[in-house]
mmCIF file of C-alpha atoms and ligand atoms in Angstrom:
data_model
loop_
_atom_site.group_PDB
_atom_site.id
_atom_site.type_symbol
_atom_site.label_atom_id
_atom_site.label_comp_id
_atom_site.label_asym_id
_atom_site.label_seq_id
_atom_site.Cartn_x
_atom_site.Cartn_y
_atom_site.Cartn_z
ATOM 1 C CA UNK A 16 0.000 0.000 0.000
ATOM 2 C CA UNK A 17 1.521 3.540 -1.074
ATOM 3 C CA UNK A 18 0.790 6.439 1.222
ATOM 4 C CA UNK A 19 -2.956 7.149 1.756
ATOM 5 C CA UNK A 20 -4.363 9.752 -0.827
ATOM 6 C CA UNK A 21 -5.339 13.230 0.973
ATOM 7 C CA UNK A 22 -8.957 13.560 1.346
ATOM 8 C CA UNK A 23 -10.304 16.461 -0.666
ATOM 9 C CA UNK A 24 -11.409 19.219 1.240
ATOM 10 C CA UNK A 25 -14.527 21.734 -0.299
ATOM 11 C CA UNK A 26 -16.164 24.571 1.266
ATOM 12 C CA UNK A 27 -19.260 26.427 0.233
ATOM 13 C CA UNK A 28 -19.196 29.903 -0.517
ATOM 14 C CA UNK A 29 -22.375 32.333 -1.080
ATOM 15 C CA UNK A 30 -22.105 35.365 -2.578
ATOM 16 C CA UNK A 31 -25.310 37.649 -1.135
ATOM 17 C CA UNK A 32 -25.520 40.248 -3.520
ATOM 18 C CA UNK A 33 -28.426 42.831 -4.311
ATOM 19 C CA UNK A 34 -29.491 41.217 -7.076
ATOM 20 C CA UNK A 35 -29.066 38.150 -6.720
ATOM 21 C CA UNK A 36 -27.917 34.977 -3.917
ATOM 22 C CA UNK A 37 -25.156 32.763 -5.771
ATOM 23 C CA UNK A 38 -23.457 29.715 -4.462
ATOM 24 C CA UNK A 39 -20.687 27.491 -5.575
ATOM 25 C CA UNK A 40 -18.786 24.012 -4.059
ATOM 26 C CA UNK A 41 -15.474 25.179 -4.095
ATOM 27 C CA UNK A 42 -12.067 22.670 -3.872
ATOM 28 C CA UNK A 43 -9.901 24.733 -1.463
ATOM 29 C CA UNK A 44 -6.907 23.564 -2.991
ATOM 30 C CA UNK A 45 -7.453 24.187 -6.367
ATOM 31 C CA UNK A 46 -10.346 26.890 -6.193
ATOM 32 C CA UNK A 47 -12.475 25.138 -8.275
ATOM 33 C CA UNK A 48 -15.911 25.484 -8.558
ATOM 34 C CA UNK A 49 -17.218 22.009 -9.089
ATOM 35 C CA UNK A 50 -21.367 23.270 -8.787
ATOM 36 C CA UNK A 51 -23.224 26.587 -8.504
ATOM 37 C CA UNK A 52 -26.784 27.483 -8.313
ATOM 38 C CA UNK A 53 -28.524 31.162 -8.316
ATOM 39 C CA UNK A 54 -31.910 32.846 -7.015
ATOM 40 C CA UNK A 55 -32.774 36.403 -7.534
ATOM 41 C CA UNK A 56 -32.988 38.583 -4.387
ATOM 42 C CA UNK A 57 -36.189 39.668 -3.803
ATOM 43 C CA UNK A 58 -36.839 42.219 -0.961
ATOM 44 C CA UNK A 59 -37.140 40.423 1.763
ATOM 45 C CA UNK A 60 -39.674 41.900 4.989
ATOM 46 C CA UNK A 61 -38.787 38.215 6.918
ATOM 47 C CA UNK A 62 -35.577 37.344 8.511
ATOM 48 C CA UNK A 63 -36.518 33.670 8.002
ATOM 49 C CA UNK A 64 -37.417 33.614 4.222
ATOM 50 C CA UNK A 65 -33.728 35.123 3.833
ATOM 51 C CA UNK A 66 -32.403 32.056 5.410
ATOM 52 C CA UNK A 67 -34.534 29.660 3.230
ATOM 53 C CA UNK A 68 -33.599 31.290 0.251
ATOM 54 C CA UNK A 69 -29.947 31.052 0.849
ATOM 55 C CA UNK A 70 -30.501 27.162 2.019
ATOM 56 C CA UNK A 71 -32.595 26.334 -1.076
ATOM 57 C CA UNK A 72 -29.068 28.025 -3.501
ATOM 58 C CA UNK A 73 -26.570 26.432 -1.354
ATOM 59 C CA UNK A 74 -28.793 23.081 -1.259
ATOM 60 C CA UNK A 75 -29.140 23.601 -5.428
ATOM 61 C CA UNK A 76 -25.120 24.031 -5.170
ATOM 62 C CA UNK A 77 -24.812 21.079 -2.940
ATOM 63 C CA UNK A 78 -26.439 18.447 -4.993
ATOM 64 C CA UNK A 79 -25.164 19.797 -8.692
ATOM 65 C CA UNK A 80 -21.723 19.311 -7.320
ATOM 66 C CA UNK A 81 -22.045 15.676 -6.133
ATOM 67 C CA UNK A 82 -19.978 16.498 -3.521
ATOM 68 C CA UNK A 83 -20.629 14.253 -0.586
ATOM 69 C CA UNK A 84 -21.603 16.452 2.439
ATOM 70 C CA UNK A 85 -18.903 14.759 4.456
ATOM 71 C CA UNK A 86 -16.339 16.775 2.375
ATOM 72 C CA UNK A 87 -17.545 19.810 2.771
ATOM 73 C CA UNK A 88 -15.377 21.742 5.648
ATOM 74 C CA UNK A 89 -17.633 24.866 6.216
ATOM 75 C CA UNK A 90 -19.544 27.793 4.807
ATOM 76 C CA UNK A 91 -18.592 30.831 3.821
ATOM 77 C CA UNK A 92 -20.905 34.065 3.004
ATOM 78 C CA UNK A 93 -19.576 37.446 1.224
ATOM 79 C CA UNK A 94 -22.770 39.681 1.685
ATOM 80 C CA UNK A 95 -23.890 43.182 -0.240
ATOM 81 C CA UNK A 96 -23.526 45.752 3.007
ATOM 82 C CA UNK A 97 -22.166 46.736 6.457
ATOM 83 C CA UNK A 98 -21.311 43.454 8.177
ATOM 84 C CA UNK A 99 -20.814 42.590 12.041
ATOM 85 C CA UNK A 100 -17.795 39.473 11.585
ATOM 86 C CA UNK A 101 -17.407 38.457 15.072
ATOM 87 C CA UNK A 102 -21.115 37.589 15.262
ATOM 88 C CA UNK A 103 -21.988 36.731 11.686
ATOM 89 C CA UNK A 104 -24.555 39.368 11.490
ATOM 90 C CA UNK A 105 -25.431 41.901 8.563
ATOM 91 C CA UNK A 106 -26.104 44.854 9.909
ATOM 92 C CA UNK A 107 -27.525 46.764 6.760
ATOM 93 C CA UNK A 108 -28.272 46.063 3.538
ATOM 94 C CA UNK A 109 -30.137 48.561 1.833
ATOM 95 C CA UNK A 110 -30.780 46.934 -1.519
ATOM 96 C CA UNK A 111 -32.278 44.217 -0.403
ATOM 97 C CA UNK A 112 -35.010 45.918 2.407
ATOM 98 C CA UNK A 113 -33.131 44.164 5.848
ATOM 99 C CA UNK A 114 -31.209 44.852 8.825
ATOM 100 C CA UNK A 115 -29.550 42.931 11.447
ATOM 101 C CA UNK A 116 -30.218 39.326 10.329
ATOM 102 C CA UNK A 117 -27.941 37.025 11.543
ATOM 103 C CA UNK A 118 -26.752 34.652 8.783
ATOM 104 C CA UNK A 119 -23.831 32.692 9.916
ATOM 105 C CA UNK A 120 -25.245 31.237 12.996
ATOM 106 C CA UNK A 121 -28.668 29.495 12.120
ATOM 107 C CA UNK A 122 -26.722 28.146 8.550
ATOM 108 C CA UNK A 123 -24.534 26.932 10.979
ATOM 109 C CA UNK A 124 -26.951 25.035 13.069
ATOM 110 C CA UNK A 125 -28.912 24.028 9.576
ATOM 111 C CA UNK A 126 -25.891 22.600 8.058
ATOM 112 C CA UNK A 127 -24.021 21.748 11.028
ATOM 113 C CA UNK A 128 -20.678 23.322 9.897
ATOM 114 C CA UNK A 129 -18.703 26.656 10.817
ATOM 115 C CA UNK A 130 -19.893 29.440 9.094
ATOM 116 C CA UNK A 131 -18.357 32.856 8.740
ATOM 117 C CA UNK A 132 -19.896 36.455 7.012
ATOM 118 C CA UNK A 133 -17.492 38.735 5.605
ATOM 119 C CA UNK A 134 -18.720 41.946 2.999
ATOM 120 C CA UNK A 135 -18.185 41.071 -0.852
ATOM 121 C CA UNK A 136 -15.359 43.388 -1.416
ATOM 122 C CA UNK A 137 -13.789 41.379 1.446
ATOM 123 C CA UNK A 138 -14.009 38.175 0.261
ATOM 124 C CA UNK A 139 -13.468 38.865 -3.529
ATOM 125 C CA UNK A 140 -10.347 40.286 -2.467
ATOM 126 C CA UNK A 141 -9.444 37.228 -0.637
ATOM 127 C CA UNK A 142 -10.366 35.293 -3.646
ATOM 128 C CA UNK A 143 -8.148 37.368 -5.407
ATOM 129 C CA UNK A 144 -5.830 36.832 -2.838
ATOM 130 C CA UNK A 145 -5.971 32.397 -2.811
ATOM 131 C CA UNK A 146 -6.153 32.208 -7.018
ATOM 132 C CA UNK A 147 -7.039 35.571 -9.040
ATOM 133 C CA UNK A 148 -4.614 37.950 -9.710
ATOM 134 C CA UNK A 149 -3.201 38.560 -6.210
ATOM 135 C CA UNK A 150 -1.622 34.793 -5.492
ATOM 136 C CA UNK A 151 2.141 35.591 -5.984
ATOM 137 C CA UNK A 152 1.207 39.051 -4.727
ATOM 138 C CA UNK A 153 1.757 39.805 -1.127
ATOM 139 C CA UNK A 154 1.176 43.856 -0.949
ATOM 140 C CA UNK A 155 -1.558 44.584 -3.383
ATOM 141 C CA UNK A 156 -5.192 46.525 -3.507
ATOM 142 C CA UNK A 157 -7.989 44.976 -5.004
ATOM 143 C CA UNK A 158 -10.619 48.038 -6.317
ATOM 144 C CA UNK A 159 -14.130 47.073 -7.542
ATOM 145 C CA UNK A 160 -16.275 48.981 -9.294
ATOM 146 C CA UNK A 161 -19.682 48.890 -9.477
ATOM 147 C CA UNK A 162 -22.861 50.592 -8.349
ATOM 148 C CA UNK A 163 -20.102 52.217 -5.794
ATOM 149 C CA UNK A 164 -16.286 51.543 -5.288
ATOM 150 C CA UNK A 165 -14.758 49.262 -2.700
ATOM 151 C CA UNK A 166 -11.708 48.068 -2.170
ATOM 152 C CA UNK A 167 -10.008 45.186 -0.259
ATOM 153 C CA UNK A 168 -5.735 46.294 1.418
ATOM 154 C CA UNK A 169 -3.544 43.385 1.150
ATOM 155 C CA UNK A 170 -0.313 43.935 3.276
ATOM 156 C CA UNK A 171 2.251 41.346 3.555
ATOM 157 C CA UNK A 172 -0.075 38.688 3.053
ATOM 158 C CA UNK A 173 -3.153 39.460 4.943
ATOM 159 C CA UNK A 174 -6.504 41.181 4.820
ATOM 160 C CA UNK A 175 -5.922 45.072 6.402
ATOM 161 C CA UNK A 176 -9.262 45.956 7.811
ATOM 162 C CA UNK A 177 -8.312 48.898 10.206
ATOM 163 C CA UNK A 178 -9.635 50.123 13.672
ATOM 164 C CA UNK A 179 -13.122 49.727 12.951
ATOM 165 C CA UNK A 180 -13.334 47.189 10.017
ATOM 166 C CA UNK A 181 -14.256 49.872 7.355
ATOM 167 C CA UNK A 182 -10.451 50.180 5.676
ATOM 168 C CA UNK A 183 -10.863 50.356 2.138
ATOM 169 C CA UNK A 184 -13.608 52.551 1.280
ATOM 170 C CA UNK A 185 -11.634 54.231 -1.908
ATOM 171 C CA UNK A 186 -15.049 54.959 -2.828
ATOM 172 C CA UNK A 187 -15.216 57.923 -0.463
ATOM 173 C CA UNK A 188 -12.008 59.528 -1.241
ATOM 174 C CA UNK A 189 -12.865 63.381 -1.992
ATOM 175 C CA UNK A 190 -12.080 64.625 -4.940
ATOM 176 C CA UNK A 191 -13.611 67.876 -5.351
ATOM 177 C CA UNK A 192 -14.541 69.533 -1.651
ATOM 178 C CA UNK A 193 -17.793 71.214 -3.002
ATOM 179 C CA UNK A 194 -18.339 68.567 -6.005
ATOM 180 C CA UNK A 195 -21.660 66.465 -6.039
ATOM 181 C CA UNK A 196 -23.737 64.594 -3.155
ATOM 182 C CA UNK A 197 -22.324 61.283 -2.114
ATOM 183 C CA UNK A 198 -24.577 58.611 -0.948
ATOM 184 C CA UNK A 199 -22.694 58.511 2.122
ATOM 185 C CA UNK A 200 -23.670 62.498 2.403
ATOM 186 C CA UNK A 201 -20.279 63.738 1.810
ATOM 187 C CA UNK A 202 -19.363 65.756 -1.350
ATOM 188 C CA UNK A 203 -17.264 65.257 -4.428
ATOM 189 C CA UNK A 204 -16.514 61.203 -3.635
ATOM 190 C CA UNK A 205 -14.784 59.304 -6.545
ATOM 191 C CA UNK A 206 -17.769 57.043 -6.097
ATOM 192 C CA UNK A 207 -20.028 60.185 -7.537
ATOM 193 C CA UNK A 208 -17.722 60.075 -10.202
ATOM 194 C CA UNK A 209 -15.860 56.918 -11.690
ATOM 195 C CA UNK A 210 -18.949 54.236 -10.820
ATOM 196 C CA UNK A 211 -20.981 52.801 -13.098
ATOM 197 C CA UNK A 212 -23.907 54.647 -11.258
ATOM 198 C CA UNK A 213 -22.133 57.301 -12.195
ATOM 199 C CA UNK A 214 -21.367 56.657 -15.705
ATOM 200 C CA UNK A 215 -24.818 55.528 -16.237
ATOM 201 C CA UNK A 216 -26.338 59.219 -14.569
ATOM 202 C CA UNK A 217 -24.037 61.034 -16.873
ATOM 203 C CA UNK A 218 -25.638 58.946 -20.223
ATOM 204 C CA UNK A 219 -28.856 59.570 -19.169
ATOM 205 C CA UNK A 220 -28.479 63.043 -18.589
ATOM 206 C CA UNK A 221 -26.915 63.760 -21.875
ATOM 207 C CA UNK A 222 -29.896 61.502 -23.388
ATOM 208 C CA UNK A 223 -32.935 63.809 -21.922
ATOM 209 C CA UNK A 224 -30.637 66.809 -22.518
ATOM 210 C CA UNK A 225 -31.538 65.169 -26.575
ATOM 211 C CA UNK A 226 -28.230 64.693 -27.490
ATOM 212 C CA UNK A 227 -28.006 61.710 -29.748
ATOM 213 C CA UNK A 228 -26.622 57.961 -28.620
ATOM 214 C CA UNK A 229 -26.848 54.717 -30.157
ATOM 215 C CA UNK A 230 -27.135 53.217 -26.381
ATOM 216 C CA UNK A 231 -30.956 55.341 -26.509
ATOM 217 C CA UNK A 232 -32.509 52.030 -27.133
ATOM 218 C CA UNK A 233 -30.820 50.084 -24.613
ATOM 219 C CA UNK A 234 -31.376 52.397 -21.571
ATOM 220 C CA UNK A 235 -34.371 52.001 -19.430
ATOM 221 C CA UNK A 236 -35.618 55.384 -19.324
ATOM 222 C CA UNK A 237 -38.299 54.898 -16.216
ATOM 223 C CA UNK A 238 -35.957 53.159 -14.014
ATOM 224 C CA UNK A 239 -32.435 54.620 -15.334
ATOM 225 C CA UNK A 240 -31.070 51.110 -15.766
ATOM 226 C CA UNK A 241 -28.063 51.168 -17.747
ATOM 227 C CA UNK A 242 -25.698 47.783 -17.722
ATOM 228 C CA UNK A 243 -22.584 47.517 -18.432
ATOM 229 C CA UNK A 244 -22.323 45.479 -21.625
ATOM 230 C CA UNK A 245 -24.749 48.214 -23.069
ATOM 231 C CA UNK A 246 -22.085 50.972 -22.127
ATOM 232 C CA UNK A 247 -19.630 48.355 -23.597
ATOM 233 C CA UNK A 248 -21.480 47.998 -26.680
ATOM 234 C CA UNK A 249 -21.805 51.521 -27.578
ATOM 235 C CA UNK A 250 -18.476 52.396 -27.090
ATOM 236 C CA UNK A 251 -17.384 49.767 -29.654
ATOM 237 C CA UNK A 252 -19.567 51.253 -31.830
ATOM 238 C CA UNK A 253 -17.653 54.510 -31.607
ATOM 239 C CA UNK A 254 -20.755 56.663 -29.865
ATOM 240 C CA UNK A 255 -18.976 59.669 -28.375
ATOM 241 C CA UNK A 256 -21.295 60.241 -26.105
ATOM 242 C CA UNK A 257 -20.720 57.250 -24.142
ATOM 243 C CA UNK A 258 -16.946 56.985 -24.642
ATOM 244 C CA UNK A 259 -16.721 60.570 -23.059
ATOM 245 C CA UNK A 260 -18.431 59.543 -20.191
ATOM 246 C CA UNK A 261 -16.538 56.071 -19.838
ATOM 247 C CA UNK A 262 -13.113 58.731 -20.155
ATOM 248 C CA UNK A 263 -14.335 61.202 -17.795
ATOM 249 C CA UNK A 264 -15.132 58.801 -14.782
ATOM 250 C CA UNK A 265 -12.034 56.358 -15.520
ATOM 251 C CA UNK A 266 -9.803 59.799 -14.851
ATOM 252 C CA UNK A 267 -11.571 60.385 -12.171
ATOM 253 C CA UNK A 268 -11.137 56.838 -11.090
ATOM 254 C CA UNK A 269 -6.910 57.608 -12.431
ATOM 255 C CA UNK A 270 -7.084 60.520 -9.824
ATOM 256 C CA UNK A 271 -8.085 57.848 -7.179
ATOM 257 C CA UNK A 272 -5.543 55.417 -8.001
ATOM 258 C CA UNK A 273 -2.804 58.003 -7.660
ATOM 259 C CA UNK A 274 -3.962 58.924 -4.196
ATOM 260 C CA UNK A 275 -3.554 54.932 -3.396
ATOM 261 C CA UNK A 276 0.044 54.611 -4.877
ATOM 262 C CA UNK A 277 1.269 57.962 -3.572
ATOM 263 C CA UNK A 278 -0.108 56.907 -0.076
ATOM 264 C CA UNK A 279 0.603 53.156 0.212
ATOM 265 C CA UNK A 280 3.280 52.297 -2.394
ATOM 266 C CA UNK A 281 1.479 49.142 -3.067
ATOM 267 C CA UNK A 282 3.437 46.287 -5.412
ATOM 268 C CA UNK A 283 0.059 45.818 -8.043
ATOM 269 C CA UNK A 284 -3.769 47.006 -8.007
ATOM 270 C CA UNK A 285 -6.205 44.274 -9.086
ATOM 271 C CA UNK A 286 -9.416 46.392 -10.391
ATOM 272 C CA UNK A 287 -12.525 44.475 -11.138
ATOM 273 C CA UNK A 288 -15.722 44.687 -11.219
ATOM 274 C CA UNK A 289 -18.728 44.706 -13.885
ATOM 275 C CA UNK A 290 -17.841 47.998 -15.743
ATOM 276 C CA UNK A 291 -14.047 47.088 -15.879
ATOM 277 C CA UNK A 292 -14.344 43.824 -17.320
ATOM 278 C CA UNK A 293 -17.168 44.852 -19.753
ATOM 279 C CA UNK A 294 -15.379 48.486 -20.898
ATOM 280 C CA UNK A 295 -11.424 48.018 -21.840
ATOM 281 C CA UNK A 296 -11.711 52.067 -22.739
ATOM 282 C CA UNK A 297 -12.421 52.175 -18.937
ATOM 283 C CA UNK A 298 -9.454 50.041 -17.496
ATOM 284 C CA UNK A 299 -7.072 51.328 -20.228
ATOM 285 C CA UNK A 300 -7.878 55.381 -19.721
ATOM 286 C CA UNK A 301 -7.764 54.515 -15.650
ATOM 287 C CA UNK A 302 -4.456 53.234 -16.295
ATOM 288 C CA UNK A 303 -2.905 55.685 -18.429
ATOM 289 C CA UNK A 304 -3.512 58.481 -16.215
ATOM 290 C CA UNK A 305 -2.455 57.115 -13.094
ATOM 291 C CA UNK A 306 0.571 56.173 -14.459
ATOM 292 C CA UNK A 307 1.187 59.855 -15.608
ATOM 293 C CA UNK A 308 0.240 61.273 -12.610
ATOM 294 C CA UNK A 309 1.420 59.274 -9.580
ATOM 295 C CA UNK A 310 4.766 59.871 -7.524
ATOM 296 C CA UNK A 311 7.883 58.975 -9.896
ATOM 297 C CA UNK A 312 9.439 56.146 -7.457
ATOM 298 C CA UNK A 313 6.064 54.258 -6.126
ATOM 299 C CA UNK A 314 4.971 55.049 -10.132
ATOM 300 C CA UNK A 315 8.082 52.532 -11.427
ATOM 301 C CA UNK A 316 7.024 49.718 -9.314
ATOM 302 C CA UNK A 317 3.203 49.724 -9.932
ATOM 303 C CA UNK A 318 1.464 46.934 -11.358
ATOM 304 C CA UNK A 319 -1.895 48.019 -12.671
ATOM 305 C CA UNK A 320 -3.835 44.423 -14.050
ATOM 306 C CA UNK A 321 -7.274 42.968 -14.117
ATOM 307 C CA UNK A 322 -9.360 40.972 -11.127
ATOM 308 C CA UNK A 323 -9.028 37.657 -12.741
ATOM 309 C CA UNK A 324 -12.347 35.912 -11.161
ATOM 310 C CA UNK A 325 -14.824 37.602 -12.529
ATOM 311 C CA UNK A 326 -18.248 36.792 -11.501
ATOM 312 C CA UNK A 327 -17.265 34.006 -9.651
ATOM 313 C CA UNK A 328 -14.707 36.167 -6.947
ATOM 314 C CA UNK A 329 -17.342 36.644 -4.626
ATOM 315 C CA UNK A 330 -17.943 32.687 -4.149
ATOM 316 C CA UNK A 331 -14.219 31.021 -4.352
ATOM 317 C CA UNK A 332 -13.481 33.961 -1.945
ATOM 318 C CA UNK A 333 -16.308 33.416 0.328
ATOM 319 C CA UNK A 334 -15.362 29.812 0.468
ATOM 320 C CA UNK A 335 -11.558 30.897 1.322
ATOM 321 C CA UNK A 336 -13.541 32.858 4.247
ATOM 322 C CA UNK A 337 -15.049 29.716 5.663
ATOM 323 C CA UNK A 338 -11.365 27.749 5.594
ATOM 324 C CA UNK A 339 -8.946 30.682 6.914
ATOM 325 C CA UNK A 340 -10.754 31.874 9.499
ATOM 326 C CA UNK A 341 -9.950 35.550 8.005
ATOM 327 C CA UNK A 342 -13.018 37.400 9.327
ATOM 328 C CA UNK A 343 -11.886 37.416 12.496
HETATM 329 ZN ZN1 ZN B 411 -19.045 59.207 -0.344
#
């Protein structure tokens, strides 16, 4: 008899977004996702139906896998919102109507298996971090953008999360002192500027000013729902109203990059997120300008690439969450 094989270890990770609940089976040696399964997010007025949705995905997850349950090491959750860790709580999430529900502790007791919460820029920057575009890395800064800007601090090796658990919000750096209202009630944020929120409010305002678009037909008037692939779409079409707008905010976002390599010298910045992977104009303009504009020495050293996990970050990370014990 040679030496006995190693068991396989998985872990599940949900991703609790706005939108939508995702989970995956994830190998947490290879970060493989060998099953997922998805719900919408509905607004939810019960604590309980929030919990039986998220057991029905990770159940769906569970049994497309063919995992046996007796592999599975623990759960892991990366939620949409202001998080309490230690006691596996979110504490508010807007977008989807709730506030303090506690959603490590009864999937715990359901499954019978540790489960830990950390926010989604948290664990997509740990799954980054295991096997994105962070895993030779070991100072780095993941940035997301989406409907707002987050970002995840990776210093020698681990997860920075400061005094109060809140480091990271590049999102709320100021950029202009009397500039326009935040959603956080501040002025002149980069998150009023370089998100796709913002992007898309620029479009539309340009469109009911009358100015002419080929993205017209793809926008939602009523609800001002632009996505990202339509943004993407009309700027490889050449529109110029839409590639202005995709320049403007990915300076902005430049301006916001320099203030993170003049400040923390960082070895590489991962950005991701919908409007980055859908827009190269975006990533490529963001890119240029920081480069230009940044401190000379920190400037030579930067690494500016792409998340590499795409969609799928928020899971493998989430899973990473449940093994490493990183949201404590
Ligand atoms: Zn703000």
């Amino acid at each position: 008899m040679g030496t006995p094989k190693v068991m396989e270890k998985f872990a599940v990770g949900v991703d609790f977004g706005g939108t939508k609940i995702s989970a995956g089976v994830v190998n947490l040696e290879s970060g493989r996702l060998v099953g997922t399964a998805k719900k919408k997010t509905r607004q939810v007025q019960e604590q309980d139906d929030v919990i039986r949705r998220i057991i029905t995905v990770v159940d769906d997850a569970i049994n497309e896998s063919g995992v046996d349950m007796r592999k599975i090491a623990g759960i892991g959750i990366g939620a949409a919102g202001m998080v309490n860790r230690e006691k596996g709580i979110l504490l508010a999430a807007v977008n989807i109507g709730a506030n303090d529900v506690p959603l490590a502790e009864p999937l715990s007791r359901h499954y019978g298996l540790p489960c830990k919460l950390g926010n989604d820029v948290e664990v997509a920057t740990i799954g980054e971090m295991a096997f994105g575009a962070g895993r030779d890395c070991k100072n780095f800064v993941c940035i997301f953008v989406g409907t707002g800007i987050g970002s995840g601090i990776v210093q020698n090796g681990t997860l920075v999360r400061g005094a109060t658990g809140t480091a990271g919000e590049v999102g709320h750096i100021t950029l202009y002192p009397d500039g326009k209202l935040c959603g956080c009630g501040a002025y002149g944020c980069l998150e009023a500027y370089a998100s796709r929120t913002a992007v898309a409010k620029d479009i539309l305002a340009d469109l009911q000013r009358g100015h002419d678009s080929v993205i017209r037909e793809k926008v939602d008037m009523t609800k001002g729902i632009l996505r990202s692939k339509a943004i993407a779409q009309a700027v490889a079409s050449g529109d110029e109203m839409v590639t202005g707008a995709v320049e403007q905010a990915a300076r902005c976002m430049a301006t916001g990059l320099v203030t993170v390599i003049n400040f923390l010298n960082p070895q590489r910045i991962i950005l991701g997120g919908g409007l980055v992977e859908a827009v190269n104009l975006y990533f490529d303009t963001a890119e240029l300008y920081a480069r230009r504009r940044c401190l000379k020495i920190p400037g030579r050293k930067i690494e500016i690439v792409r998340a590499e996990l795409g969609d799928y970050a928020g899971i493998v990370g989430a899973a990473m969450l449940s093994r490493n014990g990183a949201s404590k």
